[in-house]
C-alpha cells in the first residue's frame, strides 16, 4: 500500500518538525516555496532534489517525508500556481466577464513564472486549488445556462486554451520582443508579392503575428461560447 493518503500527501506520522540550517522548520509550504524560487531562476533548468536540499539547508532525503517524489512535488507547485492566480478572485455577475478575468489571471501569472508555467501546463495537481478552479469555471458556465455535459466540455476547452497560450507565451519570453518583431518584419517584408500575394496585401499588419494572440483567441472563444448559450423560456 502506498504511504500517501488519498489526497496524495505523505502522512504526518512520517514528518519531523526539525529546523533547517537556516533556522526555519521544514514544512510542505517551505519546500514548495523554495522549489518555485529555484526553478524560476535562470539556472532553474538544473533543478533537482539535491539542489533543493542544499537551498533548504536540509538533507535532500527529508523532502520525501513530505512528498512521494519529484512528480508529487511538481503537482504541489502546480496547485500553488493555480492558488496564487486565484487569490482574491471574486467572479463578476456576468459569466463572460468572470470567465475572461479567470483566463487573463492564469495567463498573466504564467508570464510572471514562465519556467513554472511550462513545467505545470500539462500536469494535473488533483489538489484543492485545482478543484476550486474547476468548480468555479464549471459553475460560471452552468450559471450561464449550459447543462452539465456542455458546462464541463466548454470549461475543458477554455482551460486548455488558457494553459496552452500560457505555456506558449511563457516559452517565448526568452526572446526579446523587439528583436522578434524586427526579425519577423524583415523576413516578411522581403517576400515577393507575386509569390505571396496575401502576405503582401496584409504587410502593414503581418508583424503583429510576432506577438501573442492570446487576447484575440480568448475573445473569439468566449464569443463562440456566448453564441451557444441555451435560450431560456
PDB file of C-alpha atoms in Angstrom:
ATOM      1  CA  UNK A   1       0.000   0.000   0.000  1.00  0.00           C
ATOM      2  CA  UNK A   2       1.245   3.471  -0.870  1.00  0.00           C
ATOM      3  CA  UNK A   3       2.333   5.598   2.099  1.00  0.00           C
ATOM      4  CA  UNK A   4       0.480   8.550   0.613  1.00  0.00           C
ATOM      5  CA  UNK A   5      -3.006   9.441   1.646  1.00  0.00           C
ATOM      6  CA  UNK A   6      -5.955   9.704  -0.753  1.00  0.00           C
ATOM      7  CA  UNK A   7      -5.047  13.352  -1.309  1.00  0.00           C
ATOM      8  CA  UNK A   8      -1.570  12.380  -2.455  1.00  0.00           C
ATOM      9  CA  UNK A   9       0.210  13.643   0.645  1.00  0.00           C
ATOM     10  CA  UNK A  10       2.606  11.840   2.929  1.00  0.00           C
ATOM     11  CA  UNK A  11       1.044  11.031   6.338  1.00  0.00           C
ATOM     12  CA  UNK A  12       2.028  13.398   9.145  1.00  0.00           C
ATOM     13  CA  UNK A  13       3.484  10.498  11.116  1.00  0.00           C
ATOM     14  CA  UNK A  14       6.423  10.465   8.694  1.00  0.00           C
ATOM     15  CA  UNK A  15       7.126  14.177   9.079  1.00  0.00           C
ATOM     16  CA  UNK A  16       9.559  15.666  11.556  1.00  0.00           C
ATOM     17  CA  UNK A  17       9.350  19.228  12.763  1.00  0.00           C
ATOM     18  CA  UNK A  18      13.082  19.876  12.653  1.00  0.00           C
ATOM     19  CA  UNK A  19      14.571  23.257  11.772  1.00  0.00           C
ATOM     20  CA  UNK A  20      16.781  23.557   8.699  1.00  0.00           C
ATOM     21  CA  UNK A  21      20.249  25.136   8.782  1.00  0.00           C
ATOM     22  CA  UNK A  22      18.572  28.490   8.090  1.00  0.00           C
ATOM     23  CA  UNK A  23      16.529  28.089  11.261  1.00  0.00           C
ATOM     24  CA  UNK A  24      13.173  27.600   9.530  1.00  0.00           C
ATOM     25  CA  UNK A  25      11.202  24.494  10.366  1.00  0.00           C
ATOM     26  CA  UNK A  26      10.925  22.206   7.344  1.00  0.00           C
ATOM     27  CA  UNK A  27       7.382  22.095   6.022  1.00  0.00           C
ATOM     28  CA  UNK A  28       5.476  21.413   2.822  1.00  0.00           C
ATOM     29  CA  UNK A  29       4.989  25.165   2.348  1.00  0.00           C
ATOM     30  CA  UNK A  30       8.715  25.907   2.743  1.00  0.00           C
ATOM     31  CA  UNK A  31       9.679  23.140   0.310  1.00  0.00           C
ATOM     32  CA  UNK A  32       7.213  24.320  -2.335  1.00  0.00           C
ATOM     33  CA  UNK A  33       8.200  27.972  -1.943  1.00  0.00           C
ATOM     34  CA  UNK A  34      11.907  27.167  -2.185  1.00  0.00           C
ATOM     35  CA  UNK A  35      11.447  24.868  -5.192  1.00  0.00           C
ATOM     36  CA  UNK A  36       9.487  27.579  -7.017  1.00  0.00           C
ATOM     37  CA  UNK A  37      12.261  30.090  -6.354  1.00  0.00           C
ATOM     38  CA  UNK A  38      14.921  27.690  -7.659  1.00  0.00           C
ATOM     39  CA  UNK A  39      13.012  26.814 -10.830  1.00  0.00           C
ATOM     40  CA  UNK A  40      12.236  30.477 -11.511  1.00  0.00           C
ATOM     41  CA  UNK A  41      15.939  31.347 -11.533  1.00  0.00           C
ATOM     42  CA  UNK A  42      17.869  31.424 -14.856  1.00  0.00           C
ATOM     43  CA  UNK A  43      19.719  28.276 -13.811  1.00  0.00           C
ATOM     44  CA  UNK A  44      16.435  26.604 -12.816  1.00  0.00           C
ATOM     45  CA  UNK A  45      16.742  24.049 -15.617  1.00  0.00           C
ATOM     46  CA  UNK A  46      19.164  22.173 -13.374  1.00  0.00           C
ATOM     47  CA  UNK A  47      16.651  21.833 -10.553  1.00  0.00           C
ATOM     48  CA  UNK A  48      16.918  18.589  -8.596  1.00  0.00           C
ATOM     49  CA  UNK A  49      16.063  17.210  -5.180  1.00  0.00           C
ATOM     50  CA  UNK A  50      19.743  17.578  -4.294  1.00  0.00           C
ATOM     51  CA  UNK A  51      19.821  21.291  -5.219  1.00  0.00           C
ATOM     52  CA  UNK A  52      16.564  21.773  -3.333  1.00  0.00           C
ATOM     53  CA  UNK A  53      18.050  20.142  -0.233  1.00  0.00           C
ATOM     54  CA  UNK A  54      21.061  22.446  -0.427  1.00  0.00           C
ATOM     55  CA  UNK A  55      18.829  25.516  -0.781  1.00  0.00           C
ATOM     56  CA  UNK A  56      16.743  24.380   2.176  1.00  0.00           C
ATOM     57  CA  UNK A  57      19.800  23.626   4.298  1.00  0.00           C
ATOM     58  CA  UNK A  58      18.457  20.124   4.882  1.00  0.00           C
ATOM     59  CA  UNK A  59      19.252  16.584   3.860  1.00  0.00           C
ATOM     60  CA  UNK A  60      17.598  16.013   0.447  1.00  0.00           C
ATOM     61  CA  UNK A  61      16.003  12.805   1.732  1.00  0.00           C
ATOM     62  CA  UNK A  62      13.975  14.898   4.198  1.00  0.00           C
ATOM     63  CA  UNK A  63      11.866  16.090   1.259  1.00  0.00           C
ATOM     64  CA  UNK A  64      10.471  12.572   0.886  1.00  0.00           C
ATOM     65  CA  UNK A  65       8.846  12.901   4.283  1.00  0.00           C
ATOM     66  CA  UNK A  66       6.522  15.438   2.635  1.00  0.00           C
ATOM     67  CA  UNK A  67       6.357  14.311  -0.995  1.00  0.00           C
ATOM     68  CA  UNK A  68       6.478  10.890  -2.614  1.00  0.00           C
ATOM     69  CA  UNK A  69       8.863  12.146  -5.312  1.00  0.00           C
ATOM     70  CA  UNK A  70       9.529  14.977  -7.751  1.00  0.00           C
ATOM     71  CA  UNK A  71       6.226  14.459  -9.590  1.00  0.00           C
ATOM     72  CA  UNK A  72       4.325  14.788  -6.324  1.00  0.00           C
ATOM     73  CA  UNK A  73       6.292  17.954  -5.563  1.00  0.00           C
ATOM     74  CA  UNK A  74       5.586  19.349  -9.045  1.00  0.00           C
ATOM     75  CA  UNK A  75       1.879  18.670  -8.513  1.00  0.00           C
ATOM     76  CA  UNK A  76       2.024  20.725  -5.328  1.00  0.00           C
ATOM     77  CA  UNK A  77       3.860  23.526  -7.155  1.00  0.00           C
ATOM     78  CA  UNK A  78       1.272  23.470  -9.946  1.00  0.00           C
ATOM     79  CA  UNK A  79      -1.501  23.721  -7.374  1.00  0.00           C
ATOM     80  CA  UNK A  80       0.281  26.614  -5.696  1.00  0.00           C
ATOM     81  CA  UNK A  81       0.436  28.457  -9.044  1.00  0.00           C
ATOM     82  CA  UNK A  82      -3.297  27.938  -9.506  1.00  0.00           C
ATOM     83  CA  UNK A  83      -3.985  29.150  -5.991  1.00  0.00           C
ATOM     84  CA  UNK A  84      -1.862  32.266  -6.413  1.00  0.00           C
ATOM     85  CA  UNK A  85      -3.616  33.093  -9.701  1.00  0.00           C
ATOM     86  CA  UNK A  86      -6.999  32.678  -7.996  1.00  0.00           C
ATOM     87  CA  UNK A  87      -6.089  34.818  -4.984  1.00  0.00           C
ATOM     88  CA  UNK A  88      -8.801  37.396  -4.228  1.00  0.00           C
ATOM     89  CA  UNK A  89     -10.751  36.384  -7.338  1.00  0.00           C
ATOM     90  CA  UNK A  90     -14.419  37.308  -6.980  1.00  0.00           C
ATOM     91  CA  UNK A  91     -16.455  36.293 -10.057  1.00  0.00           C
ATOM     92  CA  UNK A  92     -18.367  39.071 -11.782  1.00  0.00           C
ATOM     93  CA  UNK A  93     -22.102  38.525 -12.082  1.00  0.00           C
ATOM     94  CA  UNK A  94     -21.665  38.433 -15.861  1.00  0.00           C
ATOM     95  CA  UNK A  95     -20.368  34.927 -16.575  1.00  0.00           C
ATOM     96  CA  UNK A  96     -18.449  36.050 -19.685  1.00  0.00           C
ATOM     97  CA  UNK A  97     -16.650  38.852 -17.830  1.00  0.00           C
ATOM     98  CA  UNK A  98     -15.837  36.485 -14.970  1.00  0.00           C
ATOM     99  CA  UNK A  99     -14.545  33.706 -17.227  1.00  0.00           C
ATOM    100  CA  UNK A 100     -12.410  36.165 -19.182  1.00  0.00           C
ATOM    101  CA  UNK A 101     -10.876  37.527 -15.986  1.00  0.00           C
ATOM    102  CA  UNK A 102     -10.153  33.976 -14.866  1.00  0.00           C
ATOM    103  CA  UNK A 103      -8.365  33.269 -18.138  1.00  0.00           C
ATOM    104  CA  UNK A 104      -6.374  36.510 -18.004  1.00  0.00           C
ATOM    105  CA  UNK A 105      -5.326  35.776 -14.425  1.00  0.00           C
ATOM    106  CA  UNK A 106      -3.952  32.333 -15.314  1.00  0.00           C
ATOM    107  CA  UNK A 107      -2.196  33.633 -18.424  1.00  0.00           C
ATOM    108  CA  UNK A 108      -0.687  36.645 -16.636  1.00  0.00           C
ATOM    109  CA  UNK A 109       0.607  34.505 -13.797  1.00  0.00           C
ATOM    110  CA  UNK A 110       2.222  32.170 -16.311  1.00  0.00           C
ATOM    111  CA  UNK A 111       4.127  35.124 -17.764  1.00  0.00           C
ATOM    112  CA  UNK A 112       5.409  36.066 -14.311  1.00  0.00           C
ATOM    113  CA  UNK A 113       6.606  32.494 -13.722  1.00  0.00           C
ATOM    114  CA  UNK A 114       7.478  31.238 -17.225  1.00  0.00           C
ATOM    115  CA  UNK A 115       9.524  28.170 -16.297  1.00  0.00           C
ATOM    116  CA  UNK A 116       6.980  27.028 -13.764  1.00  0.00           C
ATOM    117  CA  UNK A 117       4.176  27.605 -16.278  1.00  0.00           C
ATOM    118  CA  UNK A 118       5.854  25.446 -18.916  1.00  0.00           C
ATOM    119  CA  UNK A 119       6.509  22.670 -16.394  1.00  0.00           C
ATOM    120  CA  UNK A 120       2.988  22.779 -14.983  1.00  0.00           C
ATOM    121  CA  UNK A 121       0.893  23.233 -18.143  1.00  0.00           C
ATOM    122  CA  UNK A 122       0.455  19.516 -18.795  1.00  0.00           C
ATOM    123  CA  UNK A 123       0.205  18.437 -15.164  1.00  0.00           C
ATOM    124  CA  UNK A 124      -2.836  17.725 -13.027  1.00  0.00           C
ATOM    125  CA  UNK A 125      -2.386  18.746  -9.427  1.00  0.00           C
ATOM    126  CA  UNK A 126      -5.511  16.945  -8.163  1.00  0.00           C
ATOM    127  CA  UNK A 127      -5.422  19.220  -5.142  1.00  0.00           C
ATOM    128  CA  UNK A 128      -7.567  21.880  -3.524  1.00  0.00           C
ATOM    129  CA  UNK A 129      -6.770  24.833  -5.798  1.00  0.00           C
ATOM    130  CA  UNK A 130      -7.290  22.844  -8.983  1.00  0.00           C
ATOM    131  CA  UNK A 131     -10.615  21.621  -7.615  1.00  0.00           C
ATOM    132  CA  UNK A 132     -11.556  25.218  -6.797  1.00  0.00           C
ATOM    133  CA  UNK A 133     -10.688  26.396 -10.314  1.00  0.00           C
ATOM    134  CA  UNK A 134     -12.771  23.661 -11.952  1.00  0.00           C
ATOM    135  CA  UNK A 135     -15.644  24.268  -9.535  1.00  0.00           C
ATOM    136  CA  UNK A 136     -15.559  27.990 -10.346  1.00  0.00           C
ATOM    137  CA  UNK A 137     -15.281  27.632 -14.116  1.00  0.00           C
ATOM    138  CA  UNK A 138     -17.907  24.917 -14.470  1.00  0.00           C
ATOM    139  CA  UNK A 139     -20.153  26.879 -12.116  1.00  0.00           C
ATOM    140  CA  UNK A 140     -19.891  30.010 -14.275  1.00  0.00           C
ATOM    141  CA  UNK A 141     -20.927  28.059 -17.359  1.00  0.00           C
ATOM    142  CA  UNK A 142     -23.783  26.327 -15.560  1.00  0.00           C
ATOM    143  CA  UNK A 143     -24.912  29.746 -14.352  1.00  0.00           C
ATOM    144  CA  UNK A 144     -24.906  30.907 -17.985  1.00  0.00           C
ATOM    145  CA  UNK A 145     -27.470  28.220 -18.743  1.00  0.00           C
ATOM    146  CA  UNK A 146     -25.402  25.286 -20.026  1.00  0.00           C
ATOM    147  CA  UNK A 147     -26.271  21.767 -18.956  1.00  0.00           C
ATOM    148  CA  UNK A 148     -23.757  19.574 -17.071  1.00  0.00           C
ATOM    149  CA  UNK A 149     -22.198  17.988 -20.177  1.00  0.00           C
ATOM    150  CA  UNK A 150     -21.692  21.254 -22.065  1.00  0.00           C
ATOM    151  CA  UNK A 151     -20.523  23.129 -18.961  1.00  0.00           C
ATOM    152  CA  UNK A 152     -17.725  20.579 -18.488  1.00  0.00           C
ATOM    153  CA  UNK A 153     -16.937  20.386 -22.207  1.00  0.00           C
ATOM    154  CA  UNK A 154     -16.632  24.135 -22.659  1.00  0.00           C
ATOM    155  CA  UNK A 155     -14.645  24.618 -19.459  1.00  0.00           C
ATOM    156  CA  UNK A 156     -12.258  21.913 -20.656  1.00  0.00           C
ATOM    157  CA  UNK A 157     -11.757  23.767 -23.943  1.00  0.00           C
ATOM    158  CA  UNK A 158     -11.398  27.089 -22.112  1.00  0.00           C
ATOM    159  CA  UNK A 159      -8.747  25.953 -19.649  1.00  0.00           C
ATOM    160  CA  UNK A 160      -6.739  24.121 -22.314  1.00  0.00           C
ATOM    161  CA  UNK A 161      -6.758  27.287 -24.419  1.00  0.00           C
ATOM    162  CA  UNK A 162      -5.573  29.379 -21.481  1.00  0.00           C
ATOM    163  CA  UNK A 163      -2.894  26.940 -20.296  1.00  0.00           C
ATOM    164  CA  UNK A 164      -1.708  26.325 -23.845  1.00  0.00           C
ATOM    165  CA  UNK A 165      -1.226  30.022 -24.540  1.00  0.00           C
ATOM    166  CA  UNK A 166       0.245  30.496 -21.077  1.00  0.00           C
ATOM    167  CA  UNK A 167       2.948  27.903 -21.745  1.00  0.00           C
ATOM    168  CA  UNK A 168       3.487  29.027 -25.356  1.00  0.00           C
ATOM    169  CA  UNK A 169       3.894  32.690 -24.455  1.00  0.00           C
ATOM    170  CA  UNK A 170       5.977  31.854 -21.379  1.00  0.00           C
ATOM    171  CA  UNK A 171       8.358  29.806 -23.530  1.00  0.00           C
ATOM    172  CA  UNK A 172       8.752  32.778 -25.876  1.00  0.00           C
ATOM    173  CA  UNK A 173       9.759  35.157 -23.108  1.00  0.00           C
ATOM    174  CA  UNK A 174      13.405  34.171 -23.517  1.00  0.00           C
ATOM    175  CA  UNK A 175      13.485  36.179 -26.767  1.00  0.00           C
ATOM    176  CA  UNK A 176      13.469  39.979 -26.789  1.00  0.00           C
ATOM    177  CA  UNK A 177      10.051  41.128 -28.133  1.00  0.00           C
ATOM    178  CA  UNK A 178      11.642  43.973 -30.111  1.00  0.00           C
ATOM    179  CA  UNK A 179      14.141  41.585 -31.699  1.00  0.00           C
ATOM    180  CA  UNK A 180      11.370  39.127 -32.531  1.00  0.00           C
ATOM    181  CA  UNK A 181       9.280  41.826 -34.181  1.00  0.00           C
ATOM    182  CA  UNK A 182      12.246  43.202 -36.141  1.00  0.00           C
ATOM    183  CA  UNK A 183      13.250  39.749 -37.401  1.00  0.00           C
ATOM    184  CA  UNK A 184       9.655  38.906 -38.307  1.00  0.00           C
ATOM    185  CA  UNK A 185       9.143  42.198 -40.155  1.00  0.00           C
ATOM    186  CA  UNK A 186      12.420  41.927 -42.056  1.00  0.00           C
ATOM    187  CA  UNK A 187      11.660  38.395 -43.199  1.00  0.00           C
ATOM    188  CA  UNK A 188       8.100  39.062 -44.350  1.00  0.00           C
ATOM    189  CA  UNK A 189       8.598  42.457 -45.991  1.00  0.00           C
ATOM    190  CA  UNK A 190      11.216  40.942 -48.276  1.00  0.00           C
ATOM    191  CA  UNK A 191       8.887  38.301 -49.706  1.00  0.00           C
ATOM    192  CA  UNK A 192       7.922  38.898 -53.357  1.00  0.00           C
ATOM    193  CA  UNK A 193       4.266  39.840 -53.873  1.00  0.00           C
ATOM    194  CA  UNK A 194       3.941  37.612 -56.936  1.00  0.00           C
ATOM    195  CA  UNK A 195       4.653  34.540 -54.822  1.00  0.00           C
ATOM    196  CA  UNK A 196       2.934  35.669 -51.622  1.00  0.00           C
ATOM    197  CA  UNK A 197       0.060  37.984 -52.624  1.00  0.00           C
ATOM    198  CA  UNK A 198      -1.860  37.625 -49.366  1.00  0.00           C
ATOM    199  CA  UNK A 199       1.154  38.417 -47.226  1.00  0.00           C
ATOM    200  CA  UNK A 200       1.896  41.412 -49.430  1.00  0.00           C
ATOM    201  CA  UNK A 201      -1.691  42.641 -49.088  1.00  0.00           C
ATOM    202  CA  UNK A 202      -1.514  42.469 -45.298  1.00  0.00           C
ATOM    203  CA  UNK A 203       2.113  43.550 -44.928  1.00  0.00           C
ATOM    204  CA  UNK A 204       1.222  46.510 -42.684  1.00  0.00           C
ATOM    205  CA  UNK A 205      -0.296  44.179 -40.116  1.00  0.00           C
ATOM    206  CA  UNK A 206       1.575  40.906 -40.529  1.00  0.00           C
ATOM    207  CA  UNK A 207       4.215  41.897 -37.959  1.00  0.00           C
ATOM    208  CA  UNK A 208       1.624  41.571 -35.175  1.00  0.00           C
ATOM    209  CA  UNK A 209       1.934  37.800 -35.551  1.00  0.00           C
ATOM    210  CA  UNK A 210       5.319  38.044 -33.832  1.00  0.00           C
ATOM    211  CA  UNK A 211       3.492  38.667 -30.547  1.00  0.00           C
ATOM    212  CA  UNK A 212       0.887  36.781 -28.541  1.00  0.00           C
ATOM    213  CA  UNK A 213      -2.580  36.068 -29.943  1.00  0.00           C
ATOM    214  CA  UNK A 214      -3.957  35.192 -26.504  1.00  0.00           C
ATOM    215  CA  UNK A 215      -6.369  38.122 -26.101  1.00  0.00           C
ATOM    216  CA  UNK A 216      -7.796  37.621 -29.588  1.00  0.00           C
ATOM    217  CA  UNK A 217      -8.111  33.864 -29.172  1.00  0.00           C
ATOM    218  CA  UNK A 218      -9.774  34.230 -25.772  1.00  0.00           C
ATOM    219  CA  UNK A 219     -12.320  36.755 -27.045  1.00  0.00           C
ATOM    220  CA  UNK A 220     -13.103  34.691 -30.147  1.00  0.00           C
ATOM    221  CA  UNK A 221     -13.556  31.612 -27.953  1.00  0.00           C
ATOM    222  CA  UNK A 222     -15.842  33.419 -25.492  1.00  0.00           C
ATOM    223  CA  UNK A 223     -17.867  34.910 -28.344  1.00  0.00           C
ATOM    224  CA  UNK A 224     -18.357  31.404 -29.701  1.00  0.00           C
ATOM    225  CA  UNK A 225     -19.460  30.091 -26.313  1.00  0.00           C
ATOM    226  CA  UNK A 226     -21.825  33.043 -25.818  1.00  0.00           C
ATOM    227  CA  UNK A 227     -23.462  32.240 -29.157  1.00  0.00           C
ATOM    228  CA  UNK A 228     -24.236  28.745 -27.858  1.00  0.00           C
ATOM    229  CA  UNK A 229     -25.880  29.744 -24.589  1.00  0.00           C
ATOM    230  CA  UNK A 230     -29.261  27.979 -24.446  1.00  0.00           C
ATOM    231  CA  UNK A 231     -32.240  30.265 -24.768  1.00  0.00           C
ATOM    232  CA  UNK A 232     -34.330  30.463 -21.642  1.00  0.00           C
ATOM    233  CA  UNK A 233     -38.046  30.023 -21.621  1.00  0.00           C
TER     234      UNK A 233
END
